[in-house]
Amino acid sequence: MAQRLLSSPLKSVAATNVFRASGRVTGHLGRANLLRLSRPFATSVGTGDYLTRKHSDQKAFVHGEPTGPKVLTGAIPGPKTKAGLQNLDSFQDTRAATMMTDLNKSIGNYVVDLDGNTYLDMYCQIASLPLGYNSKALMDAAKSPEMIQMLVNRPALGVQPHSTWAKTLEESFMSVAPKGLTQVFTAMCGSCSNETAYKAAFMYHQRNKRGFNSEISNEDLSTCMKNSEPGSPDLAIMSFEGGFHGRLFGSLSSTHTKALHKVDIPAFKNWVASPFPNLKYPLDKHQAENDKEEARCLAIAEKKMKPKSSGTPVVAVIVEPIQSEGGDNHASPKFFQGLRDLTTKHGVLMIVDEVQTGVGPTGDFWAHEAWNLTTPPDIVTFSKKFQAAGWYHRPELRTNVPYRNFNTWMGDPVRALQAKTILHEIKKHDLIANARETGAYLMKELSTIESKYPETISAVRGRGTFMAFDLPTPEARDVFVTNLRALGVNTGGCGTQSIRLRPMLVFQKKHADIFLDAVEKVCKSV
């Protein structure tokens, strides 16, 4: 028997025109809009038993999970969540918050809010939870003497690394280093991973220009202190329209998603943005058109990265395997192969931003592994599901003197120990294969729903469980997200009108069934 998922009348919030009127065009509803609007579905969808799919015979990766979502409050957010967010707002801006979680009660694929509502979480702290809430393996690791020692005595790793740091690096990050990249720079977050990778690219370029083993001139040293050339050279990172690489100054200059991310912030004005392929889905049914579009984009990219007698030289190109925040935009391995060949041809470094796609959700540990490049990327950045951050690189990209790419902590050994535990669990339970298998099932079933409701959802796309689909308008997307939440399924938006799925690596077919039935129920209500 399908189980009962909801214990109260289904309520939802509608977001029609709110984001446009407020000037906030975001990927998901924030608290301000959730609190302003609350009404039932336009077409009643009822309550209770709605599961039609069921996979109950799978091996459980997480013990003690609920059997499904449970919504207790008549409206979301409930009164305790509203009060909690209001209290927090007196100290910190909470307008982007969609819920306040009770981490003591959350487990595995399920997150619980202050009102006791239990959600199947397919957004997962913005794609950053690999093993789910309160993972036993991570809880046990947190109690280890080594973890406690690193929590109590956080070392400044660049100047006083602790005695086990090399072993920790070897057993964590370096055990899954992308092919051809033998070095790792540890950082604090995805944005600063990209920032410090850019710095390395610029320093490498200038060393080549002056002679790899040459000394830095006094003129360079004196002019850089005045923010002027030649010590502060006019150089550029090339990125792609629709790409998101962070919110710090360099990473923000290379980000091209939403205007509100960038407005009012000084930018590196000569940095280059090139068009990313605008493909049609499903990909296998539009091969010729998509090949033509990718060829067009590669031709433009080459023009922008070519060395010029005048103008700002492009030093490196950064690209996401799947443009995530920008709308889950895909390109083929052939496109990325072509891009790599162009960077090699023109002496430009290739940076692959695997902050969202890394650590398994696409069905490969690193999404770029599926490209079969002629030569590896020069740099691969990571964060999110590794619970740590940094970038892999070739030895030549080390700075020529110490302190040039540096900060106090140079990463965090606690996060490296977490990464080590995450890797152990991934291997123990073969979670990459699980992402492939669950993703294939999810794609098949979601495509079937798309065929039944083509006016409601479209452009189902993805690799592994890293998936998305579109709604007709931004307003329709926002309403769909909140209607799913009213059914106890937490998702998030991306791009202008897409819903992205970012489940954990322990997400299985039995969880997919709950999501799929919720999607179909919302589709029927439109």
XYZ file of C-alpha atoms in Angstrom:
526
model
C 0.000 0.000 0.000
C 1.161 3.489 -0.740
C 1.845 5.307 2.467
C 0.216 8.423 3.787
C 2.525 11.400 3.278
C 0.485 14.338 4.446
C -1.425 14.677 7.675
C -3.086 18.048 7.033
C -4.936 19.766 4.190
C -2.525 20.658 1.429
C -1.650 24.337 1.311
C 0.790 26.142 -0.894
C 2.109 29.574 -1.627
C 1.910 31.248 -5.015
C 4.567 33.596 -6.263
C 2.965 35.142 -9.312
C 4.617 38.438 -10.205
C 6.125 38.873 -6.737
C 9.730 38.511 -7.837
C 9.285 40.925 -10.747
C 7.585 43.510 -8.603
C 10.187 43.293 -5.865
C 13.121 43.251 -8.267
C 14.312 39.928 -6.845
C 14.797 37.404 -9.597
C 16.167 34.369 -7.795
C 16.283 30.625 -8.133
C 13.877 29.901 -5.293
C 11.332 31.660 -3.126
C 12.790 33.595 -0.240
C 11.169 33.988 3.162
C 9.797 37.446 2.447
C 7.713 36.100 -0.418
C 6.714 32.970 1.459
C 5.340 35.083 4.256
C 3.520 37.493 1.970
C 1.591 34.941 -0.029
C -0.384 31.928 1.113
C -3.290 30.316 -0.707
C -4.332 26.798 -1.764
C -3.691 25.334 -5.203
C -5.949 26.855 -7.851
C -7.146 23.304 -8.472
C -7.447 21.207 -5.349
C -5.103 18.226 -5.298
C -6.364 16.656 -2.141
C -4.324 15.101 0.644
C -2.810 11.891 1.811
C -2.077 8.797 -0.232
C -0.707 9.717 -3.617
C 2.157 7.309 -4.239
C 1.764 5.200 -7.365
C 5.404 4.111 -7.701
C 7.208 2.054 -5.121
C 10.760 0.709 -4.694
C 10.917 -0.778 -1.221
C 13.350 -3.622 -1.789
C 16.532 -1.561 -2.151
C 19.427 -1.796 0.254
C 19.225 1.128 2.660
C 22.263 3.424 2.735
C 20.785 5.333 5.681
C 19.139 3.669 8.663
C 16.383 5.391 10.586
C 15.021 7.499 7.745
C 11.307 8.349 7.677
C 9.285 6.376 5.161
C 8.274 9.598 3.460
C 7.585 13.316 3.882
C 5.110 14.561 6.455
C 3.532 18.013 6.436
C 1.895 19.002 9.718
C 1.148 22.700 9.276
C -1.691 24.099 7.186
C 0.663 26.568 5.528
C 4.373 26.637 4.844
C 6.296 28.123 6.538
C 4.590 27.205 9.781
C 4.304 29.460 12.844
C 7.460 28.257 14.636
C 9.551 28.656 11.492
C 8.156 32.154 10.926
C 8.958 33.110 14.508
C 12.448 31.622 14.316
C 13.279 33.454 11.112
C 11.857 36.686 12.470
C 14.085 36.400 15.542
C 17.150 35.683 13.388
C 16.287 38.623 11.144
C 16.949 41.015 14.009
C 20.644 40.080 13.682
C 21.053 38.871 10.090
C 19.252 39.271 6.783
C 16.962 36.250 6.267
C 15.151 37.323 3.102
C 16.669 34.482 1.081
C 15.748 31.831 3.665
C 13.068 29.303 2.733
C 12.970 27.394 6.019
C 14.643 27.075 9.398
C 15.846 23.540 9.965
C 15.868 21.329 13.018
C 19.104 19.438 12.453
C 18.536 17.257 15.515
C 15.552 15.630 13.783
C 16.821 15.637 10.182
C 18.285 12.392 8.843
C 19.480 11.014 5.552
C 17.512 12.400 2.624
C 15.001 14.145 4.906
C 15.179 17.600 6.465
C 12.835 18.689 9.267
C 11.816 22.293 9.968
C 11.002 23.924 13.303
C 7.327 23.037 12.937
C 8.092 19.341 12.539
C 7.390 19.274 8.799
C 9.513 16.584 7.185
C 10.701 17.161 3.609
C 12.415 14.950 1.082
C 15.353 17.261 0.454
C 16.415 17.424 -3.189
C 18.164 20.773 -2.817
C 20.493 19.608 -0.034
C 21.976 22.816 1.291
C 22.601 24.038 -2.257
C 24.000 20.722 -3.537
C 26.514 20.330 -0.727
C 25.405 17.244 1.252
C 26.818 13.978 -0.120
C 25.811 11.505 2.612
C 22.668 13.123 3.968
C 21.799 14.653 7.308
C 23.457 13.246 10.428
C 25.498 10.654 8.539
C 26.643 8.041 11.049
C 30.038 7.804 9.359
C 30.597 11.540 9.634
C 29.278 11.624 13.200
C 31.720 8.878 14.160
C 34.573 10.716 12.405
C 33.695 13.866 14.354
C 34.358 11.974 17.592
C 37.813 10.770 16.554
C 40.845 12.095 18.473
C 42.315 13.479 15.246
C 39.164 15.444 14.408
C 38.909 16.801 17.945
C 42.553 17.852 17.854
C 42.035 19.747 14.592
C 38.882 21.422 15.917
C 40.660 22.598 19.057
C 43.969 23.551 17.424
C 43.147 24.784 13.942
C 46.574 25.107 12.304
C 47.764 27.760 9.879
C 48.620 25.128 7.307
C 50.871 27.311 5.154
C 53.363 28.036 7.933
C 52.830 25.328 10.559
C 51.249 22.222 8.989
C 50.621 19.465 11.477
C 52.459 16.146 11.332
C 49.622 14.162 9.707
C 48.640 16.738 7.060
C 50.508 15.040 4.190
C 48.890 11.698 5.050
C 45.452 13.352 5.244
C 45.925 14.962 1.818
C 47.079 11.657 0.343
C 44.088 9.767 1.750
C 41.530 12.414 0.849
C 41.951 14.807 -2.063
C 44.896 13.160 -3.781
C 43.263 9.722 -3.765
C 40.733 11.021 -6.314
C 42.846 13.636 -8.085
C 41.826 14.182 -11.725
C 44.082 12.506 -14.233
C 47.317 14.409 -14.830
C 46.952 16.775 -11.851
C 49.388 15.916 -9.077
C 49.066 18.982 -6.833
C 46.273 20.372 -4.658
C 45.748 23.854 -3.221
C 43.307 23.792 -0.307
C 40.927 26.708 0.189
C 37.827 27.720 2.124
C 34.931 27.794 -0.373
C 34.085 27.512 -4.059
C 34.456 31.241 -4.700
C 37.898 31.464 -3.129
C 38.939 28.268 -4.907
C 38.278 30.007 -8.216
C 39.841 33.274 -7.020
C 43.112 31.630 -6.038
C 43.104 29.535 -9.216
C 42.851 32.763 -11.242
C 45.801 34.184 -9.321
C 47.846 31.097 -10.131
C 46.958 31.422 -13.819
C 48.043 35.072 -13.926
C 51.312 34.416 -12.103
C 52.090 31.471 -14.395
C 51.406 33.616 -17.475
C 53.701 36.409 -16.274
C 56.481 34.000 -15.348
C 56.368 32.587 -18.866
C 56.390 36.081 -20.309
C 59.455 37.272 -18.382
C 61.243 33.918 -18.497
C 60.191 31.105 -16.240
C 63.214 31.345 -13.947
C 63.756 35.106 -14.234
C 63.515 37.457 -11.275
C 60.644 39.911 -10.945
C 61.901 43.364 -11.965
C 62.052 46.347 -9.634
C 59.714 48.168 -12.013
C 57.111 45.418 -11.638
C 57.487 45.514 -7.873
C 57.135 49.281 -7.608
C 54.276 49.767 -10.088
C 52.114 47.003 -8.620
C 52.013 48.983 -5.382
C 50.288 51.749 -7.344
C 47.884 49.322 -9.064
C 49.420 50.236 -12.395
C 51.262 48.507 -15.233
C 53.512 46.672 -15.762
C 53.405 45.305 -12.209
C 49.582 45.141 -12.297
C 49.132 43.856 -15.859
C 46.007 44.083 -17.986
C 45.079 40.404 -18.257
C 41.759 38.565 -18.512
C 39.956 35.379 -17.591
C 37.484 34.214 -20.223
C 34.242 32.678 -19.001
C 30.866 31.905 -20.558
C 27.520 33.632 -20.624
C 25.305 31.846 -18.108
C 28.279 30.702 -16.036
C 28.485 31.094 -12.269
C 31.873 31.014 -10.546
C 31.341 32.842 -7.266
C 30.633 36.167 -5.600
C 34.093 37.545 -4.776
C 35.663 40.154 -7.044
C 37.447 38.008 -9.626
C 34.939 35.170 -9.479
C 32.098 37.682 -9.754
C 33.676 39.307 -12.801
C 33.606 35.886 -14.449
C 30.004 35.189 -13.373
C 27.239 35.900 -15.887
C 23.952 34.656 -14.454
C 21.705 37.132 -12.652
C 22.244 40.887 -12.748
C 21.529 41.197 -9.020
C 24.665 39.174 -8.300
C 26.799 41.799 -10.030
C 25.127 45.202 -9.896
C 26.934 47.961 -7.913
C 30.151 45.921 -7.694
C 33.275 47.134 -9.543
C 34.341 44.571 -12.114
C 37.392 43.708 -14.186
C 35.980 45.414 -17.239
C 38.161 43.763 -19.868
C 37.351 40.212 -18.835
C 35.705 38.311 -21.661
C 32.397 36.422 -21.776
C 31.719 34.028 -24.645
C 28.372 32.396 -25.535
C 27.715 28.940 -24.107
C 25.815 26.520 -26.373
C 22.055 26.914 -26.178
C 21.107 23.312 -26.849
C 17.737 21.761 -27.533
C 16.465 18.824 -25.482
C 16.340 15.900 -25.556
C 19.880 16.029 -26.888
C 19.657 12.819 -28.922
C 16.748 14.183 -30.953
C 18.448 17.433 -31.962
C 21.948 16.237 -32.835
C 22.444 18.234 -36.043
C 21.103 21.505 -34.618
C 23.130 21.160 -31.446
C 26.331 20.333 -33.337
C 25.867 23.507 -35.351
C 25.269 25.567 -32.210
C 28.366 24.174 -30.497
C 30.494 24.873 -33.580
C 29.214 28.461 -33.587
C 30.158 28.922 -29.928
C 33.614 27.407 -30.388
C 34.303 29.759 -33.310
C 33.411 32.781 -31.170
C 35.450 31.442 -28.245
C 38.506 31.136 -30.449
C 38.171 34.714 -31.650
C 37.990 35.931 -28.079
C 40.986 33.951 -26.837
C 43.301 34.596 -29.795
C 46.414 36.599 -28.953
C 45.951 40.210 -30.024
C 48.468 42.905 -30.891
C 46.293 45.275 -28.838
C 43.711 44.544 -26.190
C 43.656 42.428 -23.058
C 45.258 38.963 -23.375
C 43.151 36.009 -22.227
C 45.225 33.981 -19.782
C 42.731 31.251 -18.844
C 39.272 29.976 -19.717
C 36.955 28.767 -16.959
C 33.955 26.564 -17.686
C 31.447 24.454 -15.745
C 30.736 20.920 -17.032
C 27.054 21.809 -16.571
C 26.155 25.456 -16.046
C 24.334 25.077 -12.754
C 23.112 28.371 -11.311
C 22.720 29.610 -14.885
C 20.009 27.067 -15.690
C 21.552 23.569 -15.888
C 22.857 24.176 -19.397
C 24.625 21.245 -21.029
C 27.166 20.822 -23.782
C 28.538 17.679 -25.425
C 31.947 16.088 -24.826
C 32.788 17.188 -28.384
C 32.314 20.835 -27.392
C 34.641 20.526 -24.401
C 37.182 18.589 -26.448
C 37.124 21.427 -28.966
C 37.525 23.990 -26.206
C 40.505 22.135 -24.774
C 42.132 21.964 -28.192
C 41.657 25.730 -28.607
C 43.212 26.528 -25.237
C 46.202 24.353 -26.076
C 46.518 25.947 -29.523
C 46.529 29.489 -28.147
C 48.542 28.913 -24.967
C 45.591 29.553 -22.654
C 45.024 27.616 -19.433
C 41.813 25.609 -19.029
C 40.081 25.751 -15.640
C 37.189 23.360 -15.054
C 34.864 24.532 -12.301
C 33.601 21.333 -10.647
C 32.286 23.075 -7.525
C 28.760 21.734 -8.121
C 29.368 18.791 -10.454
C 32.281 17.169 -8.608
C 32.198 14.211 -6.200
C 29.792 11.979 -8.037
C 26.315 13.401 -8.723
C 26.663 13.150 -12.506
C 27.575 9.459 -12.365
C 31.307 10.161 -12.703
C 33.393 11.297 -9.770
C 34.455 14.324 -11.824
C 32.004 15.311 -14.544
C 34.815 16.214 -16.953
C 35.981 12.583 -16.939
C 33.214 11.882 -19.463
C 34.786 14.265 -22.009
C 37.827 12.062 -22.851
C 40.038 15.109 -23.366
C 43.226 14.828 -25.387
C 45.084 16.434 -22.472
C 43.793 17.025 -18.927
C 42.601 20.459 -17.826
C 45.261 22.623 -16.209
C 43.177 23.311 -13.107
C 40.064 21.692 -11.595
C 38.311 23.541 -8.764
C 36.065 21.856 -6.190
C 33.906 22.427 -3.113
C 30.248 21.576 -2.247
C 29.868 17.785 -1.860
C 33.499 17.427 -0.787
C 32.617 19.528 2.296
C 35.984 21.137 1.555
C 37.371 23.370 -1.153
C 40.393 23.912 -3.338
C 41.836 23.140 -6.744
C 44.010 20.552 -8.425
C 46.779 21.616 -10.763
C 49.941 20.746 -12.612
C 53.279 21.293 -10.759
C 54.211 24.196 -13.052
C 51.409 26.275 -11.561
C 53.058 26.434 -8.159
C 54.200 29.969 -7.415
C 57.918 30.645 -7.746
C 58.225 32.077 -4.208
C 56.205 31.476 -1.024
C 53.317 33.633 0.212
C 52.104 34.639 -3.272
C 48.987 32.458 -3.109
C 48.372 32.315 0.593
C 46.094 33.007 3.551
C 46.060 32.258 7.263
C 44.470 28.821 7.272
C 45.003 27.553 3.712
C 41.964 25.344 3.966
C 40.760 23.376 6.956
C 42.036 19.982 8.146
C 38.633 19.265 9.706
C 37.055 19.480 6.242
C 39.809 17.323 4.773
C 39.040 14.646 7.366
C 35.366 14.931 6.433
C 36.326 14.514 2.770
C 38.289 11.385 3.651
C 35.222 9.923 5.380
C 32.961 10.885 2.474
C 35.280 9.095 0.052
C 35.286 5.986 2.227
C 31.477 5.898 2.216
C 31.297 6.519 -1.531
C 33.575 3.551 -2.179
C 32.002 1.320 0.477
C 28.474 1.725 -0.914
C 29.393 2.345 -4.575
C 27.481 5.622 -4.464
C 28.702 6.776 -7.878
C 27.013 3.762 -9.458
C 23.939 4.534 -7.373
C 23.854 8.066 -8.824
C 24.063 6.646 -12.352
C 21.353 4.036 -11.791
C 18.986 6.251 -9.835
C 19.566 9.060 -12.314
C 18.695 6.839 -15.268
C 15.455 5.819 -13.557
C 14.649 9.397 -12.634
C 15.304 10.601 -16.185
C 13.094 7.904 -17.705
C 10.178 8.524 -15.354
C 10.430 12.303 -15.438
C 10.529 12.222 -19.245
C 7.338 10.167 -19.164
C 5.682 12.833 -17.015
C 6.929 15.471 -19.464
C 5.249 13.609 -22.325
C 1.968 13.553 -20.363
C 2.109 17.238 -19.370
C 4.142 18.994 -22.103
C 2.470 22.338 -21.439
C 3.628 22.247 -17.830
C 7.170 20.825 -17.764
C 9.718 20.613 -20.561
C 13.412 20.184 -21.377
C 14.047 17.376 -18.902
C 17.816 17.003 -18.854
C 20.659 15.747 -16.736
C 23.499 13.361 -16.010
C 23.200 10.995 -13.078
C 20.951 12.624 -10.505
C 22.205 16.081 -11.497
C 19.003 17.023 -13.297
C 16.654 19.859 -14.183
C 13.478 20.675 -16.077
C 11.757 23.861 -17.213
C 8.443 25.524 -16.505
C 6.742 27.892 -18.984
C 7.579 31.090 -17.076
C 9.618 32.212 -14.063
C 6.375 32.740 -12.143
C 5.152 29.226 -12.980
C 8.500 27.820 -11.811
C 8.295 29.615 -8.483
C 4.754 28.380 -7.880
C 5.783 24.815 -8.827
C 8.670 24.885 -6.323
C 6.392 25.986 -3.498
C 3.676 23.507 -4.427
C 6.253 20.720 -4.264
C 7.300 22.005 -0.870
C 3.669 21.873 0.265
C 3.778 18.162 -0.609
C 6.914 17.728 1.476
C 9.490 17.856 -1.336
C 12.182 20.541 -1.180
C 13.727 21.645 -4.490
C 15.330 24.821 -5.823
C 15.377 26.878 -8.971
C 18.100 27.890 -11.386
C 18.278 30.042 -14.489
C 15.129 31.969 -15.315
C 12.537 29.188 -15.235
C 14.191 25.888 -14.347
C 13.928 23.608 -11.332
C 17.165 21.854 -10.440
C 17.485 18.550 -8.636
C 20.503 18.207 -6.366
C 19.852 15.115 -4.238
C 22.421 13.403 -2.079
C 24.518 10.486 -3.224
C 22.395 8.282 -0.925
C 19.262 9.235 -2.878
C 17.680 6.017 -4.234
C 14.813 4.940 -6.456
C 12.467 4.746 -3.479
C 13.140 8.452 -2.866
C 12.794 9.208 -6.570
C 9.320 7.627 -6.483
C 8.160 10.115 -3.854
C 9.502 13.034 -5.884
C 8.028 11.772 -9.162
C 4.580 11.269 -7.681
C 4.696 14.755 -6.166
C 5.656 16.229 -9.557
C 2.819 14.390 -11.256
C 0.360 15.502 -8.604
C 1.350 19.147 -9.057
C 1.158 18.777 -12.864
C -2.393 17.454 -12.560
C -3.368 20.476 -10.496
C -2.303 23.046 -13.086
